[in-house]
Short mmCIF file of C-alpha atoms and ligand atoms in Angstrom, two decimals:
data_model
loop_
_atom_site.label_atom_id
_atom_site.label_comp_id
_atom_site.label_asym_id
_atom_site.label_seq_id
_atom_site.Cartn_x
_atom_site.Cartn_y
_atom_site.Cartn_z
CA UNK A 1 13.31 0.02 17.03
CA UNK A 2 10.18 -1.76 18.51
CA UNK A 3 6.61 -0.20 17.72
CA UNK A 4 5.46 1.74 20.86
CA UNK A 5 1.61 0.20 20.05
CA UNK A 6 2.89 -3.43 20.66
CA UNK A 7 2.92 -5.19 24.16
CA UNK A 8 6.09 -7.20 25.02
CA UNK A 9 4.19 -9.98 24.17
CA UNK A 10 3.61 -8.97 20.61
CA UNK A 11 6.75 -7.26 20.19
CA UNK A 12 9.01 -10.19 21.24
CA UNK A 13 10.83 -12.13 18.09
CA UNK A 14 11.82 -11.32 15.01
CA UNK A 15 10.02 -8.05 13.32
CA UNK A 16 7.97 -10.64 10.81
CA UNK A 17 7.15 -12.63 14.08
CA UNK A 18 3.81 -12.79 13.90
CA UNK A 19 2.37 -16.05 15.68
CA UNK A 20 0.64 -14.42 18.53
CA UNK A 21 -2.12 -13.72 19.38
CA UNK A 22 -3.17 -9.84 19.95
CA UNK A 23 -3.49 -9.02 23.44
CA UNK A 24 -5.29 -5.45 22.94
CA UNK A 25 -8.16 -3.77 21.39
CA UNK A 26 -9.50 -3.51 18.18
CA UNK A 27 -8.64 0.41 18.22
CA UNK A 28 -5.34 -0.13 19.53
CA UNK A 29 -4.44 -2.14 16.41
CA UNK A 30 -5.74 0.10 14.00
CA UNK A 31 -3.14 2.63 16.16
CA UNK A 32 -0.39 0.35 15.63
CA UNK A 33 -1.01 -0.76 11.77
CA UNK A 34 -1.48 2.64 10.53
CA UNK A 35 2.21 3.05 12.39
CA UNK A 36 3.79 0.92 9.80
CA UNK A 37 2.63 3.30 6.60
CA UNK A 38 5.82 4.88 5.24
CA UNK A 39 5.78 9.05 4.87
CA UNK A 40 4.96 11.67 7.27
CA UNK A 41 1.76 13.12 7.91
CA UNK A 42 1.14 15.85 5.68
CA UNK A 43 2.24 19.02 6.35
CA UNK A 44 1.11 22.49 4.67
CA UNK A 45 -2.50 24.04 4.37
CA UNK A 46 -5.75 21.40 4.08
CA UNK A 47 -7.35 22.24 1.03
CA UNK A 48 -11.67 22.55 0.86
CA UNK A 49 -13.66 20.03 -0.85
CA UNK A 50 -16.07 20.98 -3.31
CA UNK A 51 -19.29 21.95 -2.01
CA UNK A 52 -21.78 18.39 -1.58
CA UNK A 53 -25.13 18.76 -1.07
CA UNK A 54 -27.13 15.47 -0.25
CA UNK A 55 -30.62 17.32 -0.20
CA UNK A 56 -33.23 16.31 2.40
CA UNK A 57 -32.62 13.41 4.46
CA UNK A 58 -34.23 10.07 3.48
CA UNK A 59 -36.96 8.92 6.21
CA UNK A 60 -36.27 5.75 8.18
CA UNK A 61 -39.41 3.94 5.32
CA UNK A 62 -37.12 5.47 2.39
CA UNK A 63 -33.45 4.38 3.96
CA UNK A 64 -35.11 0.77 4.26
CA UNK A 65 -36.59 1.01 1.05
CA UNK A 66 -32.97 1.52 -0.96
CA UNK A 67 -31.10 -1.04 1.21
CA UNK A 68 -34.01 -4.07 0.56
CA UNK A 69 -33.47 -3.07 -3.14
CA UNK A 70 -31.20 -5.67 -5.78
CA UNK A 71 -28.29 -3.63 -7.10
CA UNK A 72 -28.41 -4.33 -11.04
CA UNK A 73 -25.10 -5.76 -11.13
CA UNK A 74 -24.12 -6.91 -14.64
CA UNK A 75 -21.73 -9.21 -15.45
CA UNK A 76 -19.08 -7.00 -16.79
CA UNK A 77 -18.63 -5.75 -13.24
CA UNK A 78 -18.42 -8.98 -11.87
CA UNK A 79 -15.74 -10.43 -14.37
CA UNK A 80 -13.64 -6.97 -13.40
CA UNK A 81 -13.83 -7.82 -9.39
CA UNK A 82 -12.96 -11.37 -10.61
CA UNK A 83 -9.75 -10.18 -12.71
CA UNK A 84 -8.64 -7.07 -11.32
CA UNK A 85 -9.67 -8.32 -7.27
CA UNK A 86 -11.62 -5.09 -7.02
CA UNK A 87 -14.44 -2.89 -8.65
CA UNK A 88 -15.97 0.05 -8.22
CA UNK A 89 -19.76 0.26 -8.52
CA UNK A 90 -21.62 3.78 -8.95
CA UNK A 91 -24.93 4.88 -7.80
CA UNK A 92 -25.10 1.72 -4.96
CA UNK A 93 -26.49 4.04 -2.62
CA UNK A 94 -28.21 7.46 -2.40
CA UNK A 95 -26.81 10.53 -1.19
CA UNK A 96 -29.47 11.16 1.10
CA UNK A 97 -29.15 7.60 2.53
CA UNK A 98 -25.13 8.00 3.04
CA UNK A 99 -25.62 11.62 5.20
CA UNK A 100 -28.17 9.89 7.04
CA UNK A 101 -25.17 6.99 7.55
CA UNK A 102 -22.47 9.44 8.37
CA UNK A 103 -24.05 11.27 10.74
CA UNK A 104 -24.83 7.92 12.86
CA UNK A 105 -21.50 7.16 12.66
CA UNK A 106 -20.33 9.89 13.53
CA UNK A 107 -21.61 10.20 16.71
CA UNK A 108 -21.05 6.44 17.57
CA UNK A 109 -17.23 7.41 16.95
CA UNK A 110 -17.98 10.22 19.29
CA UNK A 111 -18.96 9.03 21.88
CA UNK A 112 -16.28 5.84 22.01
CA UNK A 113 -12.94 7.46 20.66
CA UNK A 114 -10.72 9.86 21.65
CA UNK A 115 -11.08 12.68 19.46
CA UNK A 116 -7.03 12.87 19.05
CA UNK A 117 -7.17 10.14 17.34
CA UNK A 118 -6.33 10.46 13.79
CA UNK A 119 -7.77 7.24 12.35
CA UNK A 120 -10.79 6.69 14.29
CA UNK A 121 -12.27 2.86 14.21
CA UNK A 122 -15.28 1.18 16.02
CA UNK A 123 -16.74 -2.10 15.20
CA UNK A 124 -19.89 -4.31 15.48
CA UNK A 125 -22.45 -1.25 15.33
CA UNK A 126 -24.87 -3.00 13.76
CA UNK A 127 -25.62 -5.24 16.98
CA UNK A 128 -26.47 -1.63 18.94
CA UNK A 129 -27.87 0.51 15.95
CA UNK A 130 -30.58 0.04 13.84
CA UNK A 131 -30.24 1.92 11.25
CA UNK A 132 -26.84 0.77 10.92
CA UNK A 133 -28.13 -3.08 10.78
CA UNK A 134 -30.51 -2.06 8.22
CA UNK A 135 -27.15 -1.00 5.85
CA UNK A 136 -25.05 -3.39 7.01
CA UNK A 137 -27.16 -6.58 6.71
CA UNK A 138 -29.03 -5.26 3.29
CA UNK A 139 -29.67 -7.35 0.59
CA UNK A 140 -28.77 -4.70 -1.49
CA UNK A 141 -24.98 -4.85 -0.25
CA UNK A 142 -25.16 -8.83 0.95
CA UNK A 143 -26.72 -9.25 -2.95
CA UNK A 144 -24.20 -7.79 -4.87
CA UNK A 145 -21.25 -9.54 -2.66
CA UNK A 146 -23.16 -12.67 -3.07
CA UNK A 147 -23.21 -12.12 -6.95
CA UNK A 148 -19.00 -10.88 -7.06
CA UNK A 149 -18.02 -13.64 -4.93
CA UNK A 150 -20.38 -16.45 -6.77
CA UNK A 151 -21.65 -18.01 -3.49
CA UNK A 152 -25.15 -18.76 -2.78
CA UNK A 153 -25.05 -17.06 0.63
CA UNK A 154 -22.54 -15.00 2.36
CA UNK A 155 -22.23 -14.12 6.13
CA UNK A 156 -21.35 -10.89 8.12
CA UNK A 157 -17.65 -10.62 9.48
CA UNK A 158 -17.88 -7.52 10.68
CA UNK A 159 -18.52 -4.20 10.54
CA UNK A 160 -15.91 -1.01 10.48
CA UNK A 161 -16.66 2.77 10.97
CA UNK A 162 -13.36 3.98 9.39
CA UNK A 163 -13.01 7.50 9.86
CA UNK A 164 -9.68 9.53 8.66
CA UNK A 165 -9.65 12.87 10.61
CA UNK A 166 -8.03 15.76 8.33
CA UNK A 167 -4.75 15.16 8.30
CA UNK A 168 -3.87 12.11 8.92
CA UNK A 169 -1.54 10.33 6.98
CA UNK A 170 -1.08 6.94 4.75
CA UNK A 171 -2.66 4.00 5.23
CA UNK A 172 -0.03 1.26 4.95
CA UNK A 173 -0.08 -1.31 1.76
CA UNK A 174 -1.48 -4.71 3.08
CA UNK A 175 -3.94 -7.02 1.93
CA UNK A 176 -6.91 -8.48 3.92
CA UNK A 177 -6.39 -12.20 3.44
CA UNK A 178 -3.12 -11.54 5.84
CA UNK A 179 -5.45 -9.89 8.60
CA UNK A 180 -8.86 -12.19 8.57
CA UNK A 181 -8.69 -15.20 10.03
CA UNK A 182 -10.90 -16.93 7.34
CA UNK A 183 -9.43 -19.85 5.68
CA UNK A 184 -11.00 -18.68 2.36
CA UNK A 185 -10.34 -16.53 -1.20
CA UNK A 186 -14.05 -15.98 -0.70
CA UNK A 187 -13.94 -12.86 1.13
CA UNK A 188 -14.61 -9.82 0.15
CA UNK A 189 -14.83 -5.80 1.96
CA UNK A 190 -17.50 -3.22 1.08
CA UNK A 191 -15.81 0.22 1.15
CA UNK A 192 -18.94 2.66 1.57
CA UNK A 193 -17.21 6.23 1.67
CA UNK A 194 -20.41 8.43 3.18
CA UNK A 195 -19.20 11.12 0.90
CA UNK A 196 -17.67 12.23 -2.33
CA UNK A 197 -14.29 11.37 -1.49
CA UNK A 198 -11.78 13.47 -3.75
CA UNK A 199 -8.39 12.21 -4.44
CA UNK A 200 -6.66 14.55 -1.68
CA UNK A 201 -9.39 12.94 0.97
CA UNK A 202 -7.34 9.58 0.82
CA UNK A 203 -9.66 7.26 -1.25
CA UNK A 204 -8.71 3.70 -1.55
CA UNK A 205 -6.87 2.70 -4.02
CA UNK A 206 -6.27 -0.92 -5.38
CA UNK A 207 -3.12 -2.62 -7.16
CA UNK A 208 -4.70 -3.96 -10.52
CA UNK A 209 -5.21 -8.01 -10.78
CA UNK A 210 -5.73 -11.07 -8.82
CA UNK A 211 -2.80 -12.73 -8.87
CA UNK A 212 -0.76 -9.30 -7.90
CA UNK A 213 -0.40 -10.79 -4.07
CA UNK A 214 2.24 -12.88 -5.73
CA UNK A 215 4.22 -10.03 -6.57
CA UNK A 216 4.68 -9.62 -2.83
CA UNK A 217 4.41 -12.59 -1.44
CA UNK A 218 7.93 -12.71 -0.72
CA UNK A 219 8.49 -8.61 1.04
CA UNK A 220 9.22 -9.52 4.37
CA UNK A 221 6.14 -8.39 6.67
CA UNK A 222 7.71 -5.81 9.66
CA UNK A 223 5.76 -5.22 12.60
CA UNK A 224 7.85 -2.44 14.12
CA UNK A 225 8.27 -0.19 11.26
CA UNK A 226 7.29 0.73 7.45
CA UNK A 227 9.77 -1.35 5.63
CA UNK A 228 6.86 -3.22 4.42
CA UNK A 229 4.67 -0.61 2.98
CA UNK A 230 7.70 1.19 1.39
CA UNK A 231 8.86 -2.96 -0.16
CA UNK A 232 5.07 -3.39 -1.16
CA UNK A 233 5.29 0.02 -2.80
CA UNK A 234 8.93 -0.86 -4.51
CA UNK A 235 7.99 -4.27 -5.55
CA UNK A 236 4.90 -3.04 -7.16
CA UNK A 237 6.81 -0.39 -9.19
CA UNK A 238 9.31 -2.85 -10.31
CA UNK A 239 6.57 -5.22 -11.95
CA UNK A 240 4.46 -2.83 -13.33
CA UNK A 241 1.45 -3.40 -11.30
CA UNK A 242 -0.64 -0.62 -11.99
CA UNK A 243 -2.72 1.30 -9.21
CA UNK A 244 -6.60 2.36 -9.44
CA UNK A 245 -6.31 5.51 -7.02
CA UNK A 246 -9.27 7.65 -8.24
CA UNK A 247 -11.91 9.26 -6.42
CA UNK A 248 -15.42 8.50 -5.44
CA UNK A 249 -18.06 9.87 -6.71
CA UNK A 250 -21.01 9.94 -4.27
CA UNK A 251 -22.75 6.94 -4.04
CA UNK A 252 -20.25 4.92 -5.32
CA UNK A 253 -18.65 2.03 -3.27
CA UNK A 254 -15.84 -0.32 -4.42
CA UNK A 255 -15.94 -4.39 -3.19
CA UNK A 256 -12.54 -5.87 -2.30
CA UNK A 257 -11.50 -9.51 -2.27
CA UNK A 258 -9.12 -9.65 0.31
CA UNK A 259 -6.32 -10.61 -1.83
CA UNK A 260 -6.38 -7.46 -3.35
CA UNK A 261 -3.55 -5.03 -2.11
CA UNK A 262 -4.44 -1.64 -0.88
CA UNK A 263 -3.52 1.53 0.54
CA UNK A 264 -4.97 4.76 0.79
CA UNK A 265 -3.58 8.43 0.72
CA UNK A 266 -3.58 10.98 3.82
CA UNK A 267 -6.89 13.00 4.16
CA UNK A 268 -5.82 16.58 3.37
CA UNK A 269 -8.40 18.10 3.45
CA UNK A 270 -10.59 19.64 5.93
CA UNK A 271 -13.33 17.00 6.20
CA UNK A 272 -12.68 14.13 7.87
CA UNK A 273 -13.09 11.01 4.78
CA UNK A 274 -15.59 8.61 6.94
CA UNK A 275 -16.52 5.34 5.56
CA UNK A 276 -18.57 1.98 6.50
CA UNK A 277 -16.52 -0.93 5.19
CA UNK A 278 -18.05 -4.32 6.11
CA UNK A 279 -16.62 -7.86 5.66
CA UNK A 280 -18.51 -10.60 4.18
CA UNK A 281 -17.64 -14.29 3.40
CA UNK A 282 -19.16 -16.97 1.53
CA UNK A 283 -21.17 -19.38 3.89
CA UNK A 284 -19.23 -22.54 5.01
CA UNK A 285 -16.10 -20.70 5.48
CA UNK A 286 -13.48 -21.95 8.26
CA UNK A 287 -10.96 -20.33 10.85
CA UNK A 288 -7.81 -20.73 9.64
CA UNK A 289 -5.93 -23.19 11.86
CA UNK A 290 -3.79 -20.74 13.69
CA UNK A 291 -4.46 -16.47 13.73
CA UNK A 292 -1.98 -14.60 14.34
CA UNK A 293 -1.76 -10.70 15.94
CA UNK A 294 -2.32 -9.16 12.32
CA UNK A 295 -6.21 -10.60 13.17
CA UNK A 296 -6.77 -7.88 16.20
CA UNK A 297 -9.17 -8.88 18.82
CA UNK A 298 -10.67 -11.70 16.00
CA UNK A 299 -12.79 -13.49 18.56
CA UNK A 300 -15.12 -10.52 19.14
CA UNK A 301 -16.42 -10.88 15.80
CA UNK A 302 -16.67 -14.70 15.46
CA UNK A 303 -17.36 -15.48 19.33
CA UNK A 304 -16.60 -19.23 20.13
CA UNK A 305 -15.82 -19.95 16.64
CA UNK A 306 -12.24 -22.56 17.09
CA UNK A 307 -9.45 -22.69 14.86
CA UNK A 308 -10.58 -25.17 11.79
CA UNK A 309 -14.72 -24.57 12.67
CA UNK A 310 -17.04 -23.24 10.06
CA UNK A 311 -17.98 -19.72 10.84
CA UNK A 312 -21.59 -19.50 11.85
CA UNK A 313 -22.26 -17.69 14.94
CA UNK A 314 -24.94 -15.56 15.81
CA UNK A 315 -22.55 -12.36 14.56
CA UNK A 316 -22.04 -13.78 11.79
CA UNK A 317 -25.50 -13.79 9.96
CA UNK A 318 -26.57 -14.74 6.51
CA UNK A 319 -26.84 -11.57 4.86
CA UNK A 320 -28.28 -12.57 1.55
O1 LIG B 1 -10.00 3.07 4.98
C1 LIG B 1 -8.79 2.81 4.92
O2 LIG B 1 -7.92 3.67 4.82
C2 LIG B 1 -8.37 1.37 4.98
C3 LIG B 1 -9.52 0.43 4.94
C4 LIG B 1 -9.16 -0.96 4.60
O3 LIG B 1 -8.01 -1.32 4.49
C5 LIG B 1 -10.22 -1.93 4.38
O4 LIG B 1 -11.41 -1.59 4.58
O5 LIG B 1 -9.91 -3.09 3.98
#
């Protein structure tokens, strides 16, 4: 059956027929990939989240403060991101500095998406929102991407205000390498959750080890239904590959290379799990000769960047 979020143009071919380009928006595509997770929406009451309380809000001085400050990474942690493709780093930012994050975010989402919506996306904040910049380009998050990917400087992809509205379901198995257009391993996702995010919230959750994109390199990709996520999920059981799922403690924010495969669970409860997630690369990276529809609207975040250039525009800064 074709997917009701695809144009003819996108929906034409085979369902792993993916060599075109997209011809909608970036929100539109989140609509259509969070169509392909397998399982229904959850039904039955939303359960309460323990009580969170991030005390005073940070001034604009302290918020700047935190974000200009190295994150002692040591290099256990980095040898785990190297091995396992992920890691999960407590304490990267304060409380007070994440409620302070949230609430911009939330009323950026506000004011630009529907509010029936039940994954809610908007990109490239930082270029309107100060505050958001500050986060976004920090040296405390550029640094400690710099240090897991080993690359003297790394660039800005994008940004991603992420927010799963109570009860809304999966988020499909997929890894990023098949979405960016960057013709590099050397690319990695910040997943900031802007509060504790409990297991029944829908944290992300990571298969185990770097060569575990192998496993499922050969599940055919479908772009009308959820025969992929549910193939991912099989082949994955099969093997043995072993799933970090657990929640995040406040503060805490995992880094993603985007060969690591990952879902996320439905939000069940009754706050909606809002995130920043932003997407840097090492410097000297290149488009990959040809992007295909599982890139979204690519060219608003590398703007006149060709297929086979290095990536170096002006949204694309050197973050640290
Ligand atoms: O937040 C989610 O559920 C998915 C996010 C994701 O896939 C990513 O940031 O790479």
């Amino acid at each position: 059956m074709r997917n009701p979020h695809l144009s003819e143009t996108t929906a034409a071919g085979g369902a792993s027929d993916v060599d075109v380009e997209w011809d909608r928006g970036n929100d539109q595509w989140w609509d259509w990939y969070m169509s392909l997770a397998d399982g229904p929406a959850p039904d039955g009451p939303l359960v309460e989240p323990a009580a969170h309380d991030p005390g005073a809000p940070p001034d604009d001085d302290a918020v700047l403060t935190e974000l200009a400050e190295p994150y002692p990474i040591t290099d256990a942690q980095i040898a785990h991101f190297r091995t396992e493709s992920f890691v999960k780093l407590p304490g990267v930012l304060t409380p007070g500095t994440l409620a302070r994050l949230r609430a911009r975010l939330r009323e950026m989402l506000d004011d630009a998406v529907d509010p029936a919506v039940g994954f809610q996306s908007l990109e490239m904040m930082w270029l309107d929102d100060a505050l958001v910049r500050a986060a976004v380009l920090s040296p405390r998050i550029g640094g400690i991407s710099a240090a897991l990917l080993g690359a003297e400087q790394v660039r800005l992809y994008h940004d991603n205000a992420l927010s799963k509205e109570s009860g809304a379901g999966r988020t499909p198995w997929h890894f990023d390498a098949h979405h960016f257009p960057l013709d590099s391993p050397d690319v990695l996702t910040a997943w900031i959750p802007l509060q504790p995010t409990p297991q029944e919230m829908g944290p992300l959750a990571f298969a185990r080890g770097a060569g575990t994109w192998k496993v499922v390199a050969d599940v055919d990709f479908d772009k009308h239904g959820t025969s992929y996520d549910k193939g991912v999920s099989e082949a994955f059981r099969l093997s043995g590959v072993t799933v970090e799922d657990g929640a995040f403690a406040a503060g805490e924010v995992s880094f993603h290379s985007a060969h690591c495969f990952h879902t996320a669970g439905a939000n069940r409860t009754t706050v909606p799990r809002m995130v920043l997630a932003t997407t840097y690369f090492a410097d000297g990276v290149r488009v990959v000769p040809a992007p295909t529809m599982i890139s979204g609207d690519w060219r608003k975040f590398i703007p006149g960047a060709q297929p086979g250039a290095v990536v170096a525009s002006d949204r694309n800064p050197v973050v640290a």
